[in-house]
Coordinates of C-alpha atoms in Angstrom, one line a residue:
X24 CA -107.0 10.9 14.3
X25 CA -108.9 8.3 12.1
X26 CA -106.2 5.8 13.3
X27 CA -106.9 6.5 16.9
X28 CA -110.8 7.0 16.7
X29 CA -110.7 3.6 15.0
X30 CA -108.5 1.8 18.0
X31 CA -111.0 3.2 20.6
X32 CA -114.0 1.9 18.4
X33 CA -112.2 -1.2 18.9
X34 CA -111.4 -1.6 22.4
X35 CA -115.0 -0.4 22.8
X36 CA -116.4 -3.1 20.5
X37 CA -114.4 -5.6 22.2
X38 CA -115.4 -4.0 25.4
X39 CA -119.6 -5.1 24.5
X40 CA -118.5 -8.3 23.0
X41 CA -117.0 -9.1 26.3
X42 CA -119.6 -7.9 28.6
X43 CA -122.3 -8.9 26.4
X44 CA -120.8 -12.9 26.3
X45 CA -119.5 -13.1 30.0
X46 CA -123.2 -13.7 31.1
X47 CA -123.1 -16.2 28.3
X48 CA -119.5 -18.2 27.8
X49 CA -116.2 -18.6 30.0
X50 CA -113.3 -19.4 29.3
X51 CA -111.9 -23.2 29.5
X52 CA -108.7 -22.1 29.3
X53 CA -106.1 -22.7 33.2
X54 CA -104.2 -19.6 32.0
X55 CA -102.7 -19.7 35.6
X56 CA -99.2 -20.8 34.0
X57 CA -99.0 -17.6 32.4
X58 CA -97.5 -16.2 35.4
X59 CA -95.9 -18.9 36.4
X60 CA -94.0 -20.2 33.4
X61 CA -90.7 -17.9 33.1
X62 CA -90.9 -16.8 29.7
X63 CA -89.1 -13.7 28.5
X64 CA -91.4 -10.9 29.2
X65 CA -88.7 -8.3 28.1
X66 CA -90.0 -9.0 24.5
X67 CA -93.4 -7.2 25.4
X68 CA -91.6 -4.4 27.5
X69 CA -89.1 -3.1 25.3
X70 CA -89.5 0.7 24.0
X71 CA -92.4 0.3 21.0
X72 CA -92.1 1.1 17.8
X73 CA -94.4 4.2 17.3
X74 CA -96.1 5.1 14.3
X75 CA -97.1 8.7 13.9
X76 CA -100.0 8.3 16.4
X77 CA -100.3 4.4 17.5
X78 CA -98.2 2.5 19.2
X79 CA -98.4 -0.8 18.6
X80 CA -96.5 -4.4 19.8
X81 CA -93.0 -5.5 17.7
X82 CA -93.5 -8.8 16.3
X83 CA -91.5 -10.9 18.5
X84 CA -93.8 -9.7 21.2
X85 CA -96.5 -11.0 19.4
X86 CA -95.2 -14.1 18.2
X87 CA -94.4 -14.7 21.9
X88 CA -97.9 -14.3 23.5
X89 CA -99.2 -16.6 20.7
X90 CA -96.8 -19.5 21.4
X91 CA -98.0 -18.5 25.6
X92 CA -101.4 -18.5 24.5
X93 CA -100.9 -21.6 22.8
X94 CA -100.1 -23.2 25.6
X95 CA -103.2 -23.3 27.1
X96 CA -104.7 -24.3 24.3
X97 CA -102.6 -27.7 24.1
X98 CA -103.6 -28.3 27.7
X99 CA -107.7 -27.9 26.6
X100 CA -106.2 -30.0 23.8
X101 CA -105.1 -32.9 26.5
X102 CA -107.9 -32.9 28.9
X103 CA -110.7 -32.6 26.3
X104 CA -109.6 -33.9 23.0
X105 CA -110.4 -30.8 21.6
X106 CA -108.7 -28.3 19.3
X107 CA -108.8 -24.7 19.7
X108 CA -112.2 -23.0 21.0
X109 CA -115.9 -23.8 20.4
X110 CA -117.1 -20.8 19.3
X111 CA -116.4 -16.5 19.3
X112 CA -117.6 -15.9 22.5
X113 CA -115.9 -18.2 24.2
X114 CA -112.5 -17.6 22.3
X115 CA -113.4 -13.5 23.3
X116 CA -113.5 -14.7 26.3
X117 CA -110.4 -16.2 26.7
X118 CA -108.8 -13.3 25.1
X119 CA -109.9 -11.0 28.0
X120 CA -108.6 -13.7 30.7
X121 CA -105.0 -14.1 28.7
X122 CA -104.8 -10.4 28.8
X123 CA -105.8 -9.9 32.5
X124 CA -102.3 -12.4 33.2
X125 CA -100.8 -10.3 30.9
X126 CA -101.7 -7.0 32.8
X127 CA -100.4 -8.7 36.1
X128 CA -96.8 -9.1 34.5
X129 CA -97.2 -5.2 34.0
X130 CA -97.5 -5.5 30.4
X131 CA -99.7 -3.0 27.7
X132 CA -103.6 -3.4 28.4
X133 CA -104.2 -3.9 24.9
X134 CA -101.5 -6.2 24.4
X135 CA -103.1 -9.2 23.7
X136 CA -106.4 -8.3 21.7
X137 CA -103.6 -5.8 19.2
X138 CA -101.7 -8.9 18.7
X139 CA -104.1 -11.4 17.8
X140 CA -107.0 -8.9 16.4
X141 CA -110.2 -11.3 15.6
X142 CA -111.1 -14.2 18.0
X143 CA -112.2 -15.9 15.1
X144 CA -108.6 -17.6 14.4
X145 CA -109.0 -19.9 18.2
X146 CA -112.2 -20.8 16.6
X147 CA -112.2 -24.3 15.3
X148 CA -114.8 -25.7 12.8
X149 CA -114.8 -28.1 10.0
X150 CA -113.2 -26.0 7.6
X151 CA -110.3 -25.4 8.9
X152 CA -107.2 -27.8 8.0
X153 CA -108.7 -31.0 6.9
X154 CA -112.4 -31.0 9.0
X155 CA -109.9 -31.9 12.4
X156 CA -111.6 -30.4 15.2
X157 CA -110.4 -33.7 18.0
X158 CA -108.5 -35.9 19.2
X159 CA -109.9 -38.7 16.9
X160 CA -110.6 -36.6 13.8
X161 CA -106.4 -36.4 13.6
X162 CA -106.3 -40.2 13.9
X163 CA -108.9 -41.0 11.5
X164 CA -106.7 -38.2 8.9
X165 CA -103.4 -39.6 10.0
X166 CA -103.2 -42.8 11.8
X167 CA -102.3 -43.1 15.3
X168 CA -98.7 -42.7 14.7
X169 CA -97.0 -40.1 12.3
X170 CA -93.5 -38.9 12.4
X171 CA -93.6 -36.5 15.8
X172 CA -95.5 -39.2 17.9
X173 CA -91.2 -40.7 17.8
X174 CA -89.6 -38.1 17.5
X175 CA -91.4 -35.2 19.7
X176 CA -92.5 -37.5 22.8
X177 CA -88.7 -37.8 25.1
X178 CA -87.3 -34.9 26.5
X179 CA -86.0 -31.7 23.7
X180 CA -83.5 -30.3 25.6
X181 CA -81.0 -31.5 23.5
X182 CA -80.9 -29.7 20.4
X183 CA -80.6 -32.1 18.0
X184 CA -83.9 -33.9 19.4
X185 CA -85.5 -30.5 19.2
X186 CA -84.5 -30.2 16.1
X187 CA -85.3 -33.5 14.9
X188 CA -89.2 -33.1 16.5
X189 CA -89.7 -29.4 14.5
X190 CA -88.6 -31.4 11.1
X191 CA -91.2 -33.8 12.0
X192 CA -93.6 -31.7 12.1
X193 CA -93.3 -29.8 9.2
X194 CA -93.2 -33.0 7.8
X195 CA -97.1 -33.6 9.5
X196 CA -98.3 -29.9 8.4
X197 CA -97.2 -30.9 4.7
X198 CA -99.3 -34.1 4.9
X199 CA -102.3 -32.5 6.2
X200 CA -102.3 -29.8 4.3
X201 CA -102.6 -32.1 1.4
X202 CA -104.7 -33.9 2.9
X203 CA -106.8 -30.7 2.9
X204 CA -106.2 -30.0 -0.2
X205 CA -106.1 -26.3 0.4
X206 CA -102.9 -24.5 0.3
X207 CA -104.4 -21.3 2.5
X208 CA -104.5 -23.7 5.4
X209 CA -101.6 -24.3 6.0
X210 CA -100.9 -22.1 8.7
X211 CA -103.8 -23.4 10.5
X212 CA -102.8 -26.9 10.1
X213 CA -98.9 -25.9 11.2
X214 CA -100.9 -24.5 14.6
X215 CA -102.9 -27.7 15.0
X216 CA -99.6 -29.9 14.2
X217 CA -98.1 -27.6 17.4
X218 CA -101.1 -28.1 19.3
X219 CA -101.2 -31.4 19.3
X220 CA -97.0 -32.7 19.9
X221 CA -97.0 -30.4 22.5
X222 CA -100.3 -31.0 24.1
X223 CA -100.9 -35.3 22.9
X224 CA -97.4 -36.7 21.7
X225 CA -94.8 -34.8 24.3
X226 CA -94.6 -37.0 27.9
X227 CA -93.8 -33.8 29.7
X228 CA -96.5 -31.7 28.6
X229 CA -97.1 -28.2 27.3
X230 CA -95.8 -26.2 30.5
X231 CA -92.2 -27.6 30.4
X232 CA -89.3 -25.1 29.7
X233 CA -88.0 -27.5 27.2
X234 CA -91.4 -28.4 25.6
X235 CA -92.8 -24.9 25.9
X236 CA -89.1 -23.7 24.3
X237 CA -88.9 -26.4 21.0
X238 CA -92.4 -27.4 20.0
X239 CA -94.3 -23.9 21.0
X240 CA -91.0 -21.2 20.3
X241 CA -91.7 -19.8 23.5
X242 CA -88.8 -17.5 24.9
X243 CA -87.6 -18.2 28.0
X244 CA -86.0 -15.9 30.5
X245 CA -82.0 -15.0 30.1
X246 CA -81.6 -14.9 33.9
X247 CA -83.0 -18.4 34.0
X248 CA -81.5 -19.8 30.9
X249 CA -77.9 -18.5 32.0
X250 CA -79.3 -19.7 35.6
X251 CA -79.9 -23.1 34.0
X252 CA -76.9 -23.1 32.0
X253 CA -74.8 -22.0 35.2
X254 CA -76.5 -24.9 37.2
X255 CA -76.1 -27.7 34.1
X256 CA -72.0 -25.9 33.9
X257 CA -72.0 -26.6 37.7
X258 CA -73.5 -30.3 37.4
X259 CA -71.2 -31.0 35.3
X260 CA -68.4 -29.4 36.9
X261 CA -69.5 -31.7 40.5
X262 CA -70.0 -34.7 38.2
X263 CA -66.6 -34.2 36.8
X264 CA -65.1 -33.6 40.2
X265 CA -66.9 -35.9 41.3
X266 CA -66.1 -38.6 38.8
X267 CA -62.1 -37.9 39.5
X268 CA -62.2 -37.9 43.2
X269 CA -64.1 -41.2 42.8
X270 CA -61.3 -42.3 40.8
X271 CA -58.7 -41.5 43.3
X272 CA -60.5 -43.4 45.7
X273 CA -60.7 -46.7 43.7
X274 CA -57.5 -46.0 42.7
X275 CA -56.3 -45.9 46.2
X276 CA -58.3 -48.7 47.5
X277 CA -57.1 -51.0 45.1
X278 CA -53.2 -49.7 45.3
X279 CA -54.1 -50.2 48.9
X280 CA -55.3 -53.6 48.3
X281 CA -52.7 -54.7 46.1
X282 CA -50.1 -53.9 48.4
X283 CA -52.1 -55.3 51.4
X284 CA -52.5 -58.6 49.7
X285 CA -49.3 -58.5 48.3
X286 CA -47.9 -58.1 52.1
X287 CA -50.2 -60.3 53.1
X288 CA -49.5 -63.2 51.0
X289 CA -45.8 -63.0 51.9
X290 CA -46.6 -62.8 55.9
X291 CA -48.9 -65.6 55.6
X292 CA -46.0 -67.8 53.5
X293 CA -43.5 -66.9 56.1
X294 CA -46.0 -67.3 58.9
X295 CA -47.2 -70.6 57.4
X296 CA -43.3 -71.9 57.2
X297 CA -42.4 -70.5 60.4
X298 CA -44.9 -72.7 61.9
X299 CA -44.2 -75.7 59.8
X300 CA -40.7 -75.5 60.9
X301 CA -40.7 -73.8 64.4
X302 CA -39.8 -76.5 67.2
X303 CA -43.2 -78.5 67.7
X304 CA -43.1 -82.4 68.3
X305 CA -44.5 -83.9 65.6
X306 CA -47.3 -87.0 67.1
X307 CA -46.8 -89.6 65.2
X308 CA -42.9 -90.0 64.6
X309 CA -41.6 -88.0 67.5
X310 CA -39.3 -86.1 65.1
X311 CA -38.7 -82.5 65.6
X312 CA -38.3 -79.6 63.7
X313 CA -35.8 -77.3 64.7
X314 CA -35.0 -73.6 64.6
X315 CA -32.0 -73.0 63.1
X316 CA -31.0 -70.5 65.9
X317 CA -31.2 -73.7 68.1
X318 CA -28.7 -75.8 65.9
X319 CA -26.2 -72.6 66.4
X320 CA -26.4 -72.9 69.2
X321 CA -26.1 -76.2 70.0
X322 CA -22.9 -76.3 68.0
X323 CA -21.5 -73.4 68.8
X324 CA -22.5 -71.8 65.4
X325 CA -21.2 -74.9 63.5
X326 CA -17.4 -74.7 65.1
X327 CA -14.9 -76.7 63.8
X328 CA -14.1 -78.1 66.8
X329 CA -17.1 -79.6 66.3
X330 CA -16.2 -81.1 63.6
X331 CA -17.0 -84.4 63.6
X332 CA -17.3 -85.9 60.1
X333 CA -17.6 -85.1 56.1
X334 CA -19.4 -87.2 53.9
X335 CA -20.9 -87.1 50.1
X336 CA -23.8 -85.2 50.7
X337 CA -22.8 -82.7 54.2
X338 CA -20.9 -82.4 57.4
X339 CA -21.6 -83.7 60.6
X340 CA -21.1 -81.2 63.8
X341 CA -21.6 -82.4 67.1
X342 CA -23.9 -80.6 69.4
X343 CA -25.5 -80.0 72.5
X344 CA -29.5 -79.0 72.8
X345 CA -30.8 -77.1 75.7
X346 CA -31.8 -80.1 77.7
X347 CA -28.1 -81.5 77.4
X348 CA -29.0 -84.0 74.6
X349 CA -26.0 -84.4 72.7
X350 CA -27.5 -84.9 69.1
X351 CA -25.2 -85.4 65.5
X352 CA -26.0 -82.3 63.3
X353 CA -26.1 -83.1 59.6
X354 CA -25.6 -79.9 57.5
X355 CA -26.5 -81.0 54.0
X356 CA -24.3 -79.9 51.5
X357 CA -26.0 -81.1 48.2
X358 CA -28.6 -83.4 48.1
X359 CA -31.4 -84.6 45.1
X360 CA -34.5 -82.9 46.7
X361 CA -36.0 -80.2 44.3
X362 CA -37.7 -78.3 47.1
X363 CA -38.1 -77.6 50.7
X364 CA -41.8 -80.1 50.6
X365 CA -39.9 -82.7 48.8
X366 CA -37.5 -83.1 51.9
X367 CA -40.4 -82.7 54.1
X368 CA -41.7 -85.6 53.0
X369 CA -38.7 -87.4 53.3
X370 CA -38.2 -86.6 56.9
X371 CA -41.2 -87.5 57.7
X372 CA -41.0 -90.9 56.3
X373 CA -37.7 -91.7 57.2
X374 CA -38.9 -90.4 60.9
X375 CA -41.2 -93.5 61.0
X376 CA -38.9 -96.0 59.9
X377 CA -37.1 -97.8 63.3
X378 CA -34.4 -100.7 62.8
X379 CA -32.0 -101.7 65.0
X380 CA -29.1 -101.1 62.7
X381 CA -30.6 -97.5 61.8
X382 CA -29.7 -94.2 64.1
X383 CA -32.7 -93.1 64.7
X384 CA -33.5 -89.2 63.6
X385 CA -34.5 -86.5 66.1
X386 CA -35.7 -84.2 63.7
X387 CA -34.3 -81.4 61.0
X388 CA -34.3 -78.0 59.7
X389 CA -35.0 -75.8 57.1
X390 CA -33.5 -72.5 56.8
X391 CA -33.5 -69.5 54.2
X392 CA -29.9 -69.5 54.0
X393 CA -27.8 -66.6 52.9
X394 CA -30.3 -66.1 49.9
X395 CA -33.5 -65.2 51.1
X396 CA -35.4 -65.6 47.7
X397 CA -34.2 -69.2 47.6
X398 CA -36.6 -69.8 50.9
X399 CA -35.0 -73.7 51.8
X400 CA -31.3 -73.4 50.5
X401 CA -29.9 -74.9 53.8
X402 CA -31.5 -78.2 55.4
X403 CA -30.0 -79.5 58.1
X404 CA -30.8 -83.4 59.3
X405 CA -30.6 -84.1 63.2
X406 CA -29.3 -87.7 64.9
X407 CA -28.8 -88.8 68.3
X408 CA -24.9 -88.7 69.0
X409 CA -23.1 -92.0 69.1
X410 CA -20.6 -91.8 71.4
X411 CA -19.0 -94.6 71.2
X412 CA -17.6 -95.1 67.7
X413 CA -19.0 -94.1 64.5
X414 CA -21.9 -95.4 62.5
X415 CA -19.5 -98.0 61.0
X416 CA -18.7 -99.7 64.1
X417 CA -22.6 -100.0 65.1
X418 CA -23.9 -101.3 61.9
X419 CA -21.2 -103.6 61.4
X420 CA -19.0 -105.8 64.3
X421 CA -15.3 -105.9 64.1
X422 CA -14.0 -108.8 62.1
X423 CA -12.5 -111.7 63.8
X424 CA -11.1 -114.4 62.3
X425 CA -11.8 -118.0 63.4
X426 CA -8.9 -119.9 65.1
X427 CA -11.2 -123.3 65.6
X428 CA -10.1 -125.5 62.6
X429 CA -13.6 -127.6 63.0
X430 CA -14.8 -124.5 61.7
X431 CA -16.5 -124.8 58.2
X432 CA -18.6 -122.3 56.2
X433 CA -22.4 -123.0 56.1
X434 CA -22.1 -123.5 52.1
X435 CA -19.5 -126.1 52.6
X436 CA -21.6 -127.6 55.6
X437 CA -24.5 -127.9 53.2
X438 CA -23.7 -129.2 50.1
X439 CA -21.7 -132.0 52.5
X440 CA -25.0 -133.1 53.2
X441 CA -27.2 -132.9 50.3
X442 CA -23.7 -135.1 48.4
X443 CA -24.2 -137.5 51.5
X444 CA -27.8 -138.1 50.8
X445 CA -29.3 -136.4 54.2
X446 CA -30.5 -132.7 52.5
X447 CA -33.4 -133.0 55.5
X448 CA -30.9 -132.2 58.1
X449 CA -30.1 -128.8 56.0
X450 CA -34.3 -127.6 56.2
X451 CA -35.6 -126.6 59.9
X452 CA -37.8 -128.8 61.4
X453 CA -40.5 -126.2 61.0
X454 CA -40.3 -125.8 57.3
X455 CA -41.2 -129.6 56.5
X456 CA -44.4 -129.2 58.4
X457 CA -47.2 -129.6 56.3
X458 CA -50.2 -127.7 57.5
X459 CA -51.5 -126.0 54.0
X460 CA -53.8 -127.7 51.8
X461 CA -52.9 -126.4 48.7
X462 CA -49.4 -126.9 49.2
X463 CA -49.3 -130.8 49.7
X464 CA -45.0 -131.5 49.0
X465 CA -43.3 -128.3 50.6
X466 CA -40.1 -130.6 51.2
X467 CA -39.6 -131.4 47.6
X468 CA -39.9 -127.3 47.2
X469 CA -37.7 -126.8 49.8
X470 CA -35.4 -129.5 48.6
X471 CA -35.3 -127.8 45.2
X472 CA -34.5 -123.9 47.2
X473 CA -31.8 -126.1 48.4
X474 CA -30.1 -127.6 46.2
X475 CA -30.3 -124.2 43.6
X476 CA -29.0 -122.5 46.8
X477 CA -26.0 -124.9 46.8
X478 CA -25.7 -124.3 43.1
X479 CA -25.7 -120.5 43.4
X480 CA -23.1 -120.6 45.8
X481 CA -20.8 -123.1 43.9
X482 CA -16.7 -122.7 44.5
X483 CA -16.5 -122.2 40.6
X484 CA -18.3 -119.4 39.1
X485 CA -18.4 -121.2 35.6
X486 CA -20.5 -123.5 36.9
X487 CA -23.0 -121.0 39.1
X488 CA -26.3 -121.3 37.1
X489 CA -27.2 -117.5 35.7
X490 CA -30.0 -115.4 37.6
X491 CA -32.9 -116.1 34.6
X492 CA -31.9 -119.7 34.8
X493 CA -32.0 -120.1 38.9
X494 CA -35.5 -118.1 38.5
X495 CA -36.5 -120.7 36.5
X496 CA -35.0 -123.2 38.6
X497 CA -37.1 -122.1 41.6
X498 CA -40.2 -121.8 40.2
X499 CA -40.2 -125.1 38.6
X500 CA -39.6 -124.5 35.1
X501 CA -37.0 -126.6 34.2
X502 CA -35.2 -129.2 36.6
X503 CA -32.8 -129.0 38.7
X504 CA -29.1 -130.2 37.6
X505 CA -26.9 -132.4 39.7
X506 CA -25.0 -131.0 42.2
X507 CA -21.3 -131.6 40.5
X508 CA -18.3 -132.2 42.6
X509 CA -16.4 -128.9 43.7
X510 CA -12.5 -129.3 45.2
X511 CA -11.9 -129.1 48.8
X512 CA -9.0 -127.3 50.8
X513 CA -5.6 -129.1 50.5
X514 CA -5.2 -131.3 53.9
X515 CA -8.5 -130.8 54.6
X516 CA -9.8 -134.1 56.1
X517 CA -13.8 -133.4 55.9
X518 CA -15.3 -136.2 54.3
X519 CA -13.9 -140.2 53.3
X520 CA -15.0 -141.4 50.6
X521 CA -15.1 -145.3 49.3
X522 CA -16.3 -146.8 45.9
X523 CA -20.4 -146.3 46.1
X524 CA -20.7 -144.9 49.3
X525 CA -20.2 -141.1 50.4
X526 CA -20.4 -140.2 54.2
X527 CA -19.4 -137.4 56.2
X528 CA -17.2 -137.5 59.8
X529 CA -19.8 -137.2 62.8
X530 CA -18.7 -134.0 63.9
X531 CA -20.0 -132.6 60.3
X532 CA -23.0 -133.6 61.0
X533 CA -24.1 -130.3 62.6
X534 CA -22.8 -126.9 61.7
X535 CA -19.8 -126.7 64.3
X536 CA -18.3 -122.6 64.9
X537 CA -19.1 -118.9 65.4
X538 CA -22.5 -118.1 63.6
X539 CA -20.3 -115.9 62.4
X540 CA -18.1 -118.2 60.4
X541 CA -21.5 -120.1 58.9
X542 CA -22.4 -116.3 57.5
X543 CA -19.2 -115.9 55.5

């Protein structure tokens, strides 16, 4: 009965405190996040332990509606650089507020004033942990950076960063309570070291689940913990799922790719040869290349009856084109170019070459071949057909020997001259002209191209001057030799001769015959 007169005495005493302060003092505490911060209420709603005739809170409850009320004392803490409460009423004050929020959540009336019993423990004054009552007193004690100001600012979800911040603060407590130099403190200085990482240090601030969780021990709800943990499970889950389907994609795209370019590349090779060596006319030369379908066809897929010719490097097949051009079809057999560009090349320079003694070439073709990895294996060269004879009888006439016994070589003619003193009738007319300046004498040089000419071509090798010595002869080195005697055909009557005199018949005098016969 003592116990329960004594409770109502004190609800009644806190009763007149409160009404005789509210004309007085209010509370500066935003308790407004009481209801809206989901912490685990079940702690306060939970079958009380009873006594014989009280019932009073468990101490998780009450250890739970200080860290709450805490709270709103580290947001007074951030937007006054104050600690804690200025005085009793005012603390009373906010007592009566925190439990009203309380009452709302359907919790105990009494809750709140049978937890924390005297206001006097929100009331801050210089005696309490160190003389710290703001903002600047815990600089001036401590500095403006102390071990929670790194390690309780960044998010505490994690737990090791939770628990790294809590070790710093005990770390803080320890240096302010020496700092007080009062042991009995030391709970007050633990409270202000809350206070003020949760309220100062932390970015996110007092009301965050994570801040509200680590620096203040607040209990959250197990609906939204499990809630929370369900939602991080499920991020993870969609990142993960997320992360592989990505994956696949990039995967795909790039297999994609890879085979794209890879086709690519070899359609834009064949491509690029088929068009090099489709049928076009080429501008400059005229040549043609040709499809090797074409040559099939012209030859009747290379018969033998077309069969024209083997040489060292191919066969020849004769053919007909699809304009009725009968053409010579060079299949090359073996042949010193390393590759298909190489021949290229050499078509195209041999396309611009034009000589009367030279067939001239239509054009040529590159094939695959029976391998198709050796892209060029078979090259084909293309000739107008000569119908009448081979290339033999076009580049060279037939021989005919002379029958006209005036008939002499040119060698013989020459050196007949030069022995009979009259070398100016061997040099045209036009070479003893002397136009040039700088070349005063060219009849002495044409003299000497004579008379090493005659040497050169002498009837007896052993006395033919050699090629370093003729050099030398021609460009004015060393002199030229006489011109010694050579034999003449038995019964041949060219020349008579007396004791200081050589002369030559009349009909010497010019070269007599076939041109022919003065080239052998």
């Amino acid at each position: 009965m003592m116990q329960v007169a004594f409770l109502c005495f004190f609800a009644i005493s806190m009763s007149s405190i409160v009404s005789s302060t509210t004309n007085i003092s209010s509370c500066p505490l935003d308790l407004n996040y009481v209801q809206t911060i989901p912490w685990n209420t079940s702690v306060c709603q939970t079958s009380l332990p009873k006594t014989t005739t009280i019932i009073t809170p468990t101490q998780h409850c009450c250890q739970a509606l200080l860290s709450l009320f805490g709270i709103g004392l580290a947001l007074h803490l951030k937007q006054t650089s104050l600690f804690q409460l200025p005085d009793l009423p005012t603390a009373s004050a906010c007592i009566i507020n925190f439990q009203d929020k309380l009452s709302s959540l359907s919790l105990p009336p009494d809750i709140a004033p049978t937890c924390f019993g005297s206001p006097e423990r929100f009331h801050t004054g210089p005696q309490i942990c160190a003389g710290i009552e703001t903002k600047q007193d815990w600089i001036n004690k401590l500095g403006s950076s102390t071990q929670i100001d790194s390690s309780c600012k960044s998010d505490l979800s994690d737990p090791s960063s939770c628990d790294a911040c809590v070790k710093a603060g005990f770390k803080v407590q320890a240096k302010l309570t020496s700092i007080d130099g009062n042991v009995s403190h030391s709970t007050d200085c633990f409270y202000f070291t809350i206070l003020y990482a949760g309220g100062i240090v932390n970015e996110y601030g007092p009301e965050n689940i994570t801040t509200a969780s680590c620096i203040f021990g607040l209990p959250i709800s197990t609906k939204l913990s499990s809630k929370g943990k369900e939602n991080t499970s499920l991020v993870f889950i969609l990142i993960g799922v997320g992360v592989v389907v990505v994956v696949l994609i990039i995967s795909c795209v790039l297999i994609w790719f890879f085979v794209w370019d890879k086709r690519r590349k070899g359609l834009g090779e064949k491509e690029l040869e088929e068009s090099n060596l489709k049928l076009h006319l080429r501008p400059n030369t005229g040549s043609i290349w040709f499809k090797l379908e074409e040559l099939e066809r012209a030859t009747d897929n290379f018969s033998e009856r077309n069969l024209i010719g083997r040489g060292g490097f191919g066969v020849v097949y004769k053919g007909t084109l699809s304009d009725g051009t009968l053409v010579a079809v060079k299949k090359m057999i073996e042949s010193d170019f390393e590759g298909k560009s190489e021949f290229c090349n050499e078509v195209e320079i041999i396309s611009n070459l034009r000589h009367r003694n030279l067939v001239p070439l239509r054009g040529c073709c590159v094939s695959d071949g029976d391998d198709d990895k050796e892209f060029g294996k078979q090259r084909y060269l293309v000739y107008d057909y000569m119908p009448n004879g081979n290339l033999k009888d076009h580049l060279f006439s037939s021989e005919i020997s002379s029958t006209d016994p005036q008939a002499i070589l040119i060698t013989d003619w020459a050196w007949m001259l030069v022995k009979s003193g009259q070398m100016e009738k061997v040099l045209d007319a036009s070479l003893l002209k002397d136009e040039d300046p700088n070349n005063p004498n060219p009849k002495m040089i044409m003299e000497r191209f004579v008379l090493v000419g005659i040497l050169c071509a002498h009837v007896m090798v052993a006395l033919r001057p050699t090629i370093p010595d003729a050099l030398k002869m021609l460009e004015g080195d060393v002199e030229v030799p006489s011109i010694p005697d050579r034999p003449l055909p038995l019964g041949h009557q060219s020349f008579c001769s007396s004791e200081n005199t050589f002369s030559i018949p009349p009909y010497l005098s010019e070269p007599q015959g076939n041109s022919g016969d003065l080239l052998r």
